[in-house]
CSV table of C-alpha atoms and ligand atoms in Angstrom, one decimal:
chain,number,residue,atom,x,y,z
K,1,MET,CA,171.5,104.8,-105.2
K,2,ILE,CA,172.0,104.5,-108.9
K,3,VAL,CA,169.1,104.2,-111.4
K,4,SER,CA,170.2,102.7,-114.8
K,5,MET,CA,167.9,103.5,-117.7
K,6,ARG,CA,167.6,101.0,-120.6
K,7,PRO,CA,169.7,101.8,-123.6
K,8,LYS,CA,167.9,104.3,-125.8
K,9,SER,CA,165.5,105.3,-123.1
K,10,THR,CA,163.4,108.3,-124.1
K,11,GLU,CA,163.6,111.8,-122.7
K,12,ASN,CA,160.1,111.3,-121.3
K,13,GLU,CA,161.2,108.2,-119.4
K,14,VAL,CA,164.2,110.0,-118.0
K,15,ASN,CA,162.2,113.0,-117.0
K,16,GLY,CA,159.6,110.8,-115.4
K,17,VAL,CA,162.2,109.4,-113.1
K,18,LEU,CA,163.7,112.8,-112.3
K,19,GLU,CA,160.2,114.2,-111.5
K,20,LYS,CA,159.4,111.3,-109.3
K,21,LEU,CA,162.6,111.8,-107.4
K,22,GLU,CA,162.0,115.5,-107.0
K,23,SER,CA,158.4,114.8,-105.8
K,24,LEU,CA,159.9,112.5,-103.1
K,25,GLY,CA,162.4,115.1,-102.0
K,26,PHE,CA,165.6,113.6,-103.5
K,27,GLN,CA,168.4,115.3,-105.3
K,28,HIS,CA,169.7,113.8,-108.5
K,29,HIS,CA,172.7,113.9,-110.8
K,30,ILE,CA,172.4,112.6,-114.3
K,31,SER,CA,175.1,111.0,-116.4
K,32,ARG,CA,174.5,110.5,-120.1
K,33,GLY,CA,177.0,107.9,-121.3
K,34,VAL,CA,177.6,106.4,-124.7
K,35,GLU,CA,175.6,103.3,-123.8
K,36,ARG,CA,173.0,104.5,-121.4
K,37,THR,CA,171.8,107.2,-119.0
K,38,VAL,CA,172.4,106.7,-115.3
K,39,ILE,CA,170.8,108.8,-112.5
K,40,GLY,CA,172.5,109.1,-109.2
K,41,VAL,CA,170.1,109.6,-106.3
K,42,ILE,CA,171.2,111.6,-103.2
K,43,GLY,CA,169.2,111.7,-100.0
K,44,LYS,CA,168.1,109.4,-97.3
K,45,ILE,CA,167.2,106.2,-99.1
K,46,TYR,CA,164.3,104.1,-97.7
K,47,PRO,CA,163.8,100.4,-98.6
K,48,ASP,CA,160.8,100.7,-100.8
K,49,LEU,CA,162.3,103.3,-103.1
K,50,LYS,CA,164.2,100.7,-105.1
K,51,ASP,CA,160.9,98.9,-105.9
K,52,THR,CA,159.1,102.1,-106.7
K,53,LEU,CA,161.7,103.2,-109.2
K,54,GLU,CA,162.1,99.8,-110.8
K,55,LEU,CA,158.4,100.0,-111.8
K,56,MET,CA,158.9,103.1,-113.8
K,57,PRO,CA,159.1,103.0,-117.6
K,58,GLY,CA,162.6,102.9,-119.0
K,59,VAL,CA,164.3,101.8,-115.8
K,60,VAL,CA,166.3,98.6,-116.0
K,61,GLU,CA,167.9,98.4,-112.7
K,62,VAL,CA,168.2,100.3,-109.4
K,63,VAL,CA,171.3,99.5,-107.3
K,64,ARG,CA,172.0,100.7,-103.8
K,65,LEU,CA,175.7,101.7,-103.6
K,66,SER,CA,177.6,100.4,-100.6
K,67,ARG,CA,180.4,102.8,-101.3
K,68,PRO,CA,180.2,106.2,-99.7
K,69,PHE,CA,181.3,108.0,-102.8
K,70,LYS,CA,178.7,108.2,-105.6
K,71,LEU,CA,179.3,110.8,-108.3
K,72,SER,CA,183.0,109.9,-108.6
K,73,SER,CA,182.2,106.1,-108.9
K,74,ARG,CA,182.3,104.1,-112.1
K,75,GLU,CA,178.8,102.7,-111.3
K,76,PHE,CA,177.4,106.2,-111.7
K,77,HIS,CA,179.5,107.1,-114.7
K,78,PRO,CA,180.7,104.0,-116.5
K,79,ASP,CA,182.6,105.9,-119.3
K,80,ASP,CA,186.0,107.5,-118.6
K,81,THR,CA,185.7,111.2,-117.9
K,82,VAL,CA,187.7,113.2,-120.5
K,83,VAL,CA,188.6,116.7,-119.4
K,84,ARG,CA,189.3,119.2,-122.2
K,85,VAL,CA,191.6,122.1,-121.8
K,86,GLY,CA,192.0,123.9,-125.1
K,87,ASP,CA,193.4,121.3,-127.5
K,88,VAL,CA,194.6,119.1,-124.7
K,89,THR,CA,192.5,116.2,-123.5
K,90,ILE,CA,193.1,114.5,-120.1
K,91,GLY,CA,191.7,111.1,-119.6
K,92,GLY,CA,191.4,110.1,-123.2
K,93,ALA,CA,193.7,108.0,-125.4
K,94,GLU,CA,196.6,110.4,-125.1
K,95,ARG,CA,198.9,110.8,-122.1
K,96,VAL,CA,199.6,114.3,-121.0
K,97,VAL,CA,202.7,115.9,-119.5
K,98,MET,CA,202.4,118.9,-117.2
K,99,ALA,CA,205.8,120.5,-116.5
K,100,GLY,CA,207.3,123.6,-115.1
K,101,PRO,CA,208.8,125.1,-112.0
K,102,CYS,CA,207.5,124.4,-108.5
K,103,ALA,CA,207.1,128.2,-108.0
K,104,VAL,CA,207.0,131.1,-110.3
K,105,GLU,CA,210.1,133.0,-109.1
K,106,SER,CA,210.6,135.6,-111.8
K,107,ARG,CA,209.5,136.6,-115.3
K,108,GLU,CA,212.8,135.4,-116.8
K,109,GLN,CA,212.8,132.1,-114.9
K,110,LEU,CA,209.2,131.3,-116.0
K,111,MET,CA,209.5,132.4,-119.6
K,112,GLU,CA,212.7,130.4,-120.1
K,113,THR,CA,211.3,127.3,-118.5
K,114,ALA,CA,208.0,127.6,-120.3
K,115,GLN,CA,209.7,127.8,-123.7
K,116,ALA,CA,212.0,124.9,-122.8
K,117,VAL,CA,209.3,122.5,-121.7
K,118,LYS,CA,207.1,123.5,-124.7
K,119,GLU,CA,210.0,122.7,-127.0
K,120,ALA,CA,210.5,119.4,-125.3
K,121,GLY,CA,206.9,118.4,-125.9
K,122,ALA,CA,205.0,119.3,-122.6
K,123,HIS,CA,201.3,119.9,-123.0
K,124,ILE,CA,200.6,122.0,-119.9
K,125,LEU,CA,202.7,124.5,-118.0
K,126,ARG,CA,202.7,124.2,-114.2
K,127,GLY,CA,203.9,126.9,-111.7
K,128,GLY,CA,202.8,128.0,-108.3
K,129,ALA,CA,202.0,131.6,-107.5
K,130,TYR,CA,200.5,130.8,-104.1
K,131,LYS,CA,202.8,128.2,-102.4
K,132,PRO,CA,201.7,126.2,-99.4
K,133,ARG,CA,205.0,125.9,-97.5
K,134,THR,CA,205.7,123.8,-94.4
K,135,SER,CA,207.6,126.8,-92.9
K,136,PRO,CA,206.1,130.3,-92.9
K,137,TYR,CA,209.7,131.6,-93.4
K,138,SER,CA,210.1,129.9,-96.8
K,139,PHE,CA,209.3,131.6,-100.1
K,140,ARG,CA,205.5,131.6,-100.4
K,141,GLY,CA,205.1,132.7,-104.0
K,142,LEU,CA,204.5,135.9,-106.0
K,143,GLY,CA,200.8,135.9,-105.7
K,144,GLU,CA,198.9,137.8,-108.4
K,145,ASP,CA,202.2,139.0,-110.0
K,146,GLY,CA,202.9,135.3,-110.5
K,147,LEU,CA,199.5,134.7,-112.1
K,148,GLU,CA,200.2,137.6,-114.5
K,149,MET,CA,203.5,135.9,-115.5
K,150,LEU,CA,201.8,132.6,-116.0
K,151,ALA,CA,199.2,134.2,-118.3
K,152,GLU,CA,202.1,135.8,-120.3
K,153,ALA,CA,203.8,132.5,-120.6
K,154,ARG,CA,200.6,130.9,-121.9
K,155,GLU,CA,200.4,133.7,-124.4
K,156,LYS,CA,204.0,133.1,-125.6
K,157,THR,CA,203.9,129.3,-125.7
K,158,GLY,CA,200.3,128.4,-126.2
K,159,LEU,CA,200.5,126.1,-123.3
K,160,PRO,CA,197.5,126.0,-120.9
K,161,ILE,CA,198.5,126.7,-117.3
K,162,ILE,CA,197.8,124.8,-114.0
K,163,THR,CA,198.3,126.7,-110.8
K,164,GLU,CA,197.3,126.2,-107.1
K,165,VAL,CA,194.6,128.0,-105.3
K,166,MET,CA,194.9,127.8,-101.6
K,167,THR,CA,191.9,129.7,-100.1
K,168,PRO,CA,188.2,130.0,-101.0
K,169,ALA,CA,188.6,133.8,-101.2
K,170,ASP,CA,191.1,133.4,-104.0
K,171,VAL,CA,189.1,131.1,-106.2
K,172,GLY,CA,187.5,133.9,-108.2
K,173,LEU,CA,190.9,135.6,-108.9
K,174,VAL,CA,192.9,132.4,-109.7
K,175,SER,CA,190.1,131.2,-112.0
K,176,GLN,CA,190.5,134.3,-114.1
K,177,TYR,CA,194.1,133.2,-115.0
K,178,ALA,CA,194.2,129.4,-114.6
K,179,ASP,CA,193.2,126.8,-117.2
K,180,ILE,CA,193.3,124.2,-114.4
K,181,LEU,CA,193.0,125.0,-110.7
K,182,GLN,CA,195.2,122.8,-108.5
K,183,ILE,CA,194.1,121.8,-105.1
K,184,GLY,CA,197.3,120.9,-103.2
K,185,ALA,CA,197.8,117.8,-101.0
K,186,ARG,CA,197.5,120.0,-97.8
K,187,ASN,CA,194.1,121.2,-98.8
K,188,MET,CA,192.6,118.0,-100.0
K,189,GLN,CA,190.2,118.1,-97.1
K,190,ASN,CA,189.6,121.8,-97.0
K,191,TYR,CA,185.9,121.3,-97.7
K,192,ILE,CA,185.0,125.0,-98.1
K,193,LEU,CA,187.7,125.3,-100.8
K,194,LEU,CA,186.4,122.2,-102.5
K,195,ASP,CA,182.9,123.6,-102.5
K,196,GLU,CA,184.1,126.8,-104.1
K,197,VAL,CA,186.1,125.2,-106.9
K,198,GLY,CA,183.1,123.0,-107.5
K,199,LYS,CA,181.1,126.1,-108.4
K,200,VAL,CA,183.4,127.5,-111.1
K,201,ASP,CA,183.6,126.6,-114.7
K,202,VAL,CA,187.4,125.8,-114.7
K,203,PRO,CA,188.8,122.2,-114.5
K,204,VAL,CA,190.2,121.2,-111.2
K,205,MET,CA,193.1,118.9,-110.3
K,206,LEU,CA,192.7,117.4,-106.8
K,207,LYS,CA,195.9,116.1,-105.3
K,208,ARG,CA,195.8,113.3,-102.8
K,209,GLY,CA,196.4,114.3,-99.2
K,210,MET,CA,199.7,113.0,-97.9
K,211,SER,CA,197.9,110.9,-95.3
K,212,ALA,CA,194.6,110.3,-97.1
K,213,THR,CA,193.2,106.9,-98.0
K,214,ILE,CA,191.8,106.4,-101.5
K,215,GLU,CA,188.3,106.5,-100.1
K,216,GLU,CA,188.9,109.9,-98.4
K,217,TRP,CA,190.4,111.2,-101.6
K,218,LEU,CA,187.3,110.1,-103.6
K,219,LEU,CA,185.1,111.6,-101.0
K,220,ALA,CA,187.0,114.9,-101.4
K,221,ALA,CA,186.4,114.6,-105.2
K,222,GLU,CA,182.7,114.1,-104.4
K,223,TYR,CA,182.6,117.7,-102.9
K,224,VAL,CA,183.7,119.2,-106.2
K,225,LEU,CA,181.4,117.1,-108.3
K,226,ALA,CA,178.4,117.6,-106.1
K,227,GLN,CA,178.7,121.4,-106.6
K,228,GLY,CA,178.4,120.9,-110.4
K,229,ASN,CA,182.0,121.0,-111.7
K,230,GLN,CA,182.5,117.7,-113.5
K,231,ASN,CA,185.9,118.6,-115.0
K,232,LEU,CA,187.9,117.0,-112.3
K,233,ILE,CA,191.2,115.3,-112.4
K,234,LEU,CA,192.9,113.3,-109.6
K,235,CYS,CA,196.6,113.5,-108.8
K,236,GLU,CA,198.6,110.9,-106.9
K,237,ARG,CA,201.6,112.6,-105.4
K,238,GLY,CA,202.9,110.1,-102.8
K,239,ILE,CA,201.8,109.4,-99.3
K,240,ARG,CA,203.5,109.4,-95.9
K,241,THR,CA,205.0,106.1,-94.8
K,242,PHE,CA,207.8,105.1,-92.4
K,243,GLU,CA,210.3,105.5,-95.2
K,244,THR,CA,212.4,108.6,-94.8
K,245,TYR,CA,214.9,108.2,-97.7
K,246,THR,CA,212.2,109.5,-100.2
K,247,ARG,CA,210.1,112.5,-99.4
K,248,ASN,CA,206.9,110.4,-99.7
K,249,THR,CA,206.1,107.0,-101.0
K,250,LEU,CA,204.6,106.9,-104.5
K,251,ASP,CA,201.5,104.7,-104.3
K,252,LEU,CA,201.5,103.4,-107.9
K,253,SER,CA,198.7,100.9,-107.1
K,254,ALA,CA,196.4,103.9,-106.6
K,255,ILE,CA,196.3,104.3,-110.4
K,256,PRO,CA,194.6,101.0,-111.2
K,257,VAL,CA,192.5,101.3,-108.0
K,258,ILE,CA,191.2,104.6,-109.1
K,259,LYS,CA,190.6,103.3,-112.6
K,260,LYS,CA,188.5,100.5,-111.1
K,261,LEU,CA,186.6,102.6,-108.7
K,262,SER,CA,186.2,105.9,-110.6
K,263,HIS,CA,185.8,107.4,-114.0
K,264,LEU,CA,188.0,110.4,-113.2
K,265,PRO,CA,191.4,110.8,-114.9
K,266,VAL,CA,194.5,110.3,-112.8
K,267,ILE,CA,197.8,112.1,-113.1
K,268,VAL,CA,200.9,111.1,-111.2
K,269,ASP,CA,203.4,113.6,-109.7
K,270,PRO,CA,206.7,111.8,-109.2
K,271,SER,CA,208.5,115.0,-108.1
K,272,HIS,CA,206.6,115.5,-104.8
K,273,ALA,CA,206.3,111.7,-104.5
K,274,THR,CA,210.1,111.2,-104.3
K,275,GLY,CA,211.7,114.6,-103.5
K,276,LYS,CA,214.8,113.5,-105.5
K,277,TRP,CA,215.4,114.5,-109.1
K,278,TYR,CA,217.0,111.2,-110.1
K,279,LEU,CA,213.9,109.2,-109.0
K,280,VAL,CA,211.5,111.4,-111.0
K,281,ALA,CA,212.1,109.7,-114.4
K,282,PRO,CA,211.9,106.1,-113.2
K,283,MET,CA,208.6,106.8,-111.3
K,284,ALA,CA,207.2,108.8,-114.2
K,285,LEU,CA,207.8,105.8,-116.5
K,286,ALA,CA,206.4,103.4,-114.0
K,287,ALA,CA,203.3,105.6,-113.7
K,288,ALA,CA,202.8,105.6,-117.4
K,289,ALA,CA,203.1,101.8,-117.6
K,290,ALA,CA,200.6,101.5,-114.8
K,291,GLY,CA,198.0,103.4,-116.7
K,292,ALA,CA,198.2,107.0,-115.5
K,293,ASP,CA,196.6,109.5,-117.8
K,294,GLY,CA,199.6,111.7,-117.4
K,295,VAL,CA,202.4,113.0,-115.2
K,296,MET,CA,203.2,116.3,-113.7
K,297,VAL,CA,206.9,117.0,-113.2
K,298,GLU,CA,208.9,120.0,-111.8
K,299,VAL,CA,211.5,121.5,-114.1
K,300,HIS,CA,213.9,124.3,-113.3
K,301,ILE,CA,216.5,126.0,-115.6
K,302,THR,CA,219.0,126.0,-112.7
K,303,PRO,CA,217.8,123.7,-109.9
K,304,GLU,CA,220.6,124.8,-107.6
K,305,ASP,CA,219.1,128.3,-107.6
K,306,ALA,CA,215.5,127.2,-107.1
K,307,LEU,CA,213.6,129.0,-104.3
K,308,CYS,CA,211.5,125.9,-103.8
K,309,ASP,CA,212.0,122.2,-104.3
K,310,GLY,CA,215.3,122.4,-106.2
K,311,ALA,CA,216.3,118.9,-105.1
K,312,GLN,CA,213.4,117.3,-107.0
K,313,ALA,CA,213.5,119.6,-110.1
K,314,LEU,CA,214.6,118.1,-113.4
K,315,THR,CA,217.0,120.2,-115.5
K,316,VAL,CA,215.7,121.0,-119.0
K,317,ASP,CA,218.1,118.3,-120.5
K,318,ASN,CA,216.8,115.6,-118.1
K,319,PHE,CA,213.3,116.6,-118.9
K,320,ARG,CA,213.9,116.2,-122.6
K,321,LEU,CA,215.4,112.8,-121.9
K,322,LEU,CA,212.3,111.8,-119.9
K,323,MET,CA,210.0,113.0,-122.8
K,324,GLY,CA,211.9,110.7,-125.2
K,325,GLN,CA,211.6,107.7,-122.8
K,326,LEU,CA,207.9,108.3,-122.1
K,327,SER,CA,207.1,108.2,-125.7
K,328,THR,CA,208.3,104.6,-125.8
K,329,ILE,CA,205.6,103.5,-123.4
K,330,GLN,CA,202.2,103.1,-124.9
K,331,LYS,CA,199.2,104.1,-122.8
K,332,PRO,CA,197.7,100.8,-121.6
K,333,LEU,CA,194.1,100.2,-122.6
K,334,GLN,CA,191.8,100.8,-119.6
K,335,GLN,CA,189.3,98.3,-118.7
K,336,ALA,CA,186.1,99.8,-117.3
K,337,THR,CA,185.7,97.3,-114.5
K,338,LEU,CA,182.5,97.3,-112.5
T,1,PEP,C1,202.8,121.5,-105.9
T,1,PEP,O1,202.5,120.8,-106.8
T,1,PEP,O2,203.3,122.6,-106.1
T,1,PEP,C2,202.7,121.1,-104.5
T,1,PEP,C3,202.8,122.0,-103.4
T,1,PEP,O3,202.4,119.8,-104.3
T,1,PEP,P1,201.7,119.0,-103.1
T,1,PEP,O4,200.4,119.8,-102.8
T,1,PEP,O5,201.4,117.7,-103.7
T,1,PEP,O6,202.6,119.0,-102.0
T,2,MN,MN1,207.0,121.7,-105.4
């Protein structure tokens, strides 16, 4: 249930509603937008509650939400969420580019790639230190050594870093290094992990599970938000379909759907969505045209030597080309549709 306060409602009026909810045993989340304050009510709603709350001073409307996700919904938070990471904003007027290798493989590989993507205009450096691999015999990342290298690359280039955390036990450690914690597609429904990243003060990027519906994805987002972490970004990375030519099928329509249903920024990862390097640029450009808040692409200095996902990695030259092409596409104006 959502309680909308009238524009310019007073602190006393807002507190009156919060106290009433507490006295009735409900949890609440407050969203103070540019236009108005909205209070999300969590708990077992009974029919008379709407009438009770609508009688309170400052309340204009009480709406029961039929959707199962609440805190991630536009009804609860009509303005776009803008996540700030250093000087970079995600979800605002600018479009961000996150780039870097699939995995941190060595100091040289990471420093060279970081420098190259920085020079080409990337805003955030990506690189996995803990890699979720389909086969346990594949390269699974350098662990904390990889995190150290990422921190050094940040120091050298000034680029904030995004890296994956795979287990609840690692959240504390990875949070000491990362500017954004990535939750990978395979862990989208690891609810204990989602709870943990919801408790830290580091932005989170939640990738869509490869077989997850948009509703399941937003319910996963709800776990993070419900624990208090509001700096959440979504990432569409392709879903499983019957098509086998591409690694996954990029669900471009998820971008405007998310924009309609939610206030959260959405990034598109055309690398994992396609699995083929020559499909990365066309899909990145399509994502930009469809209103994505940014893209995340894998770049390798020598893709043929990559320990992970070489087939989908852009060379530095091709990444530079993509940056030029992306700059020709304006970020479409979002419509906050209710
Ligand atoms: C990644 O970005 O490194 C990754 C493993 O992607 P996904 O979780 O989308 O498969
Ligand atoms: Mn990868």
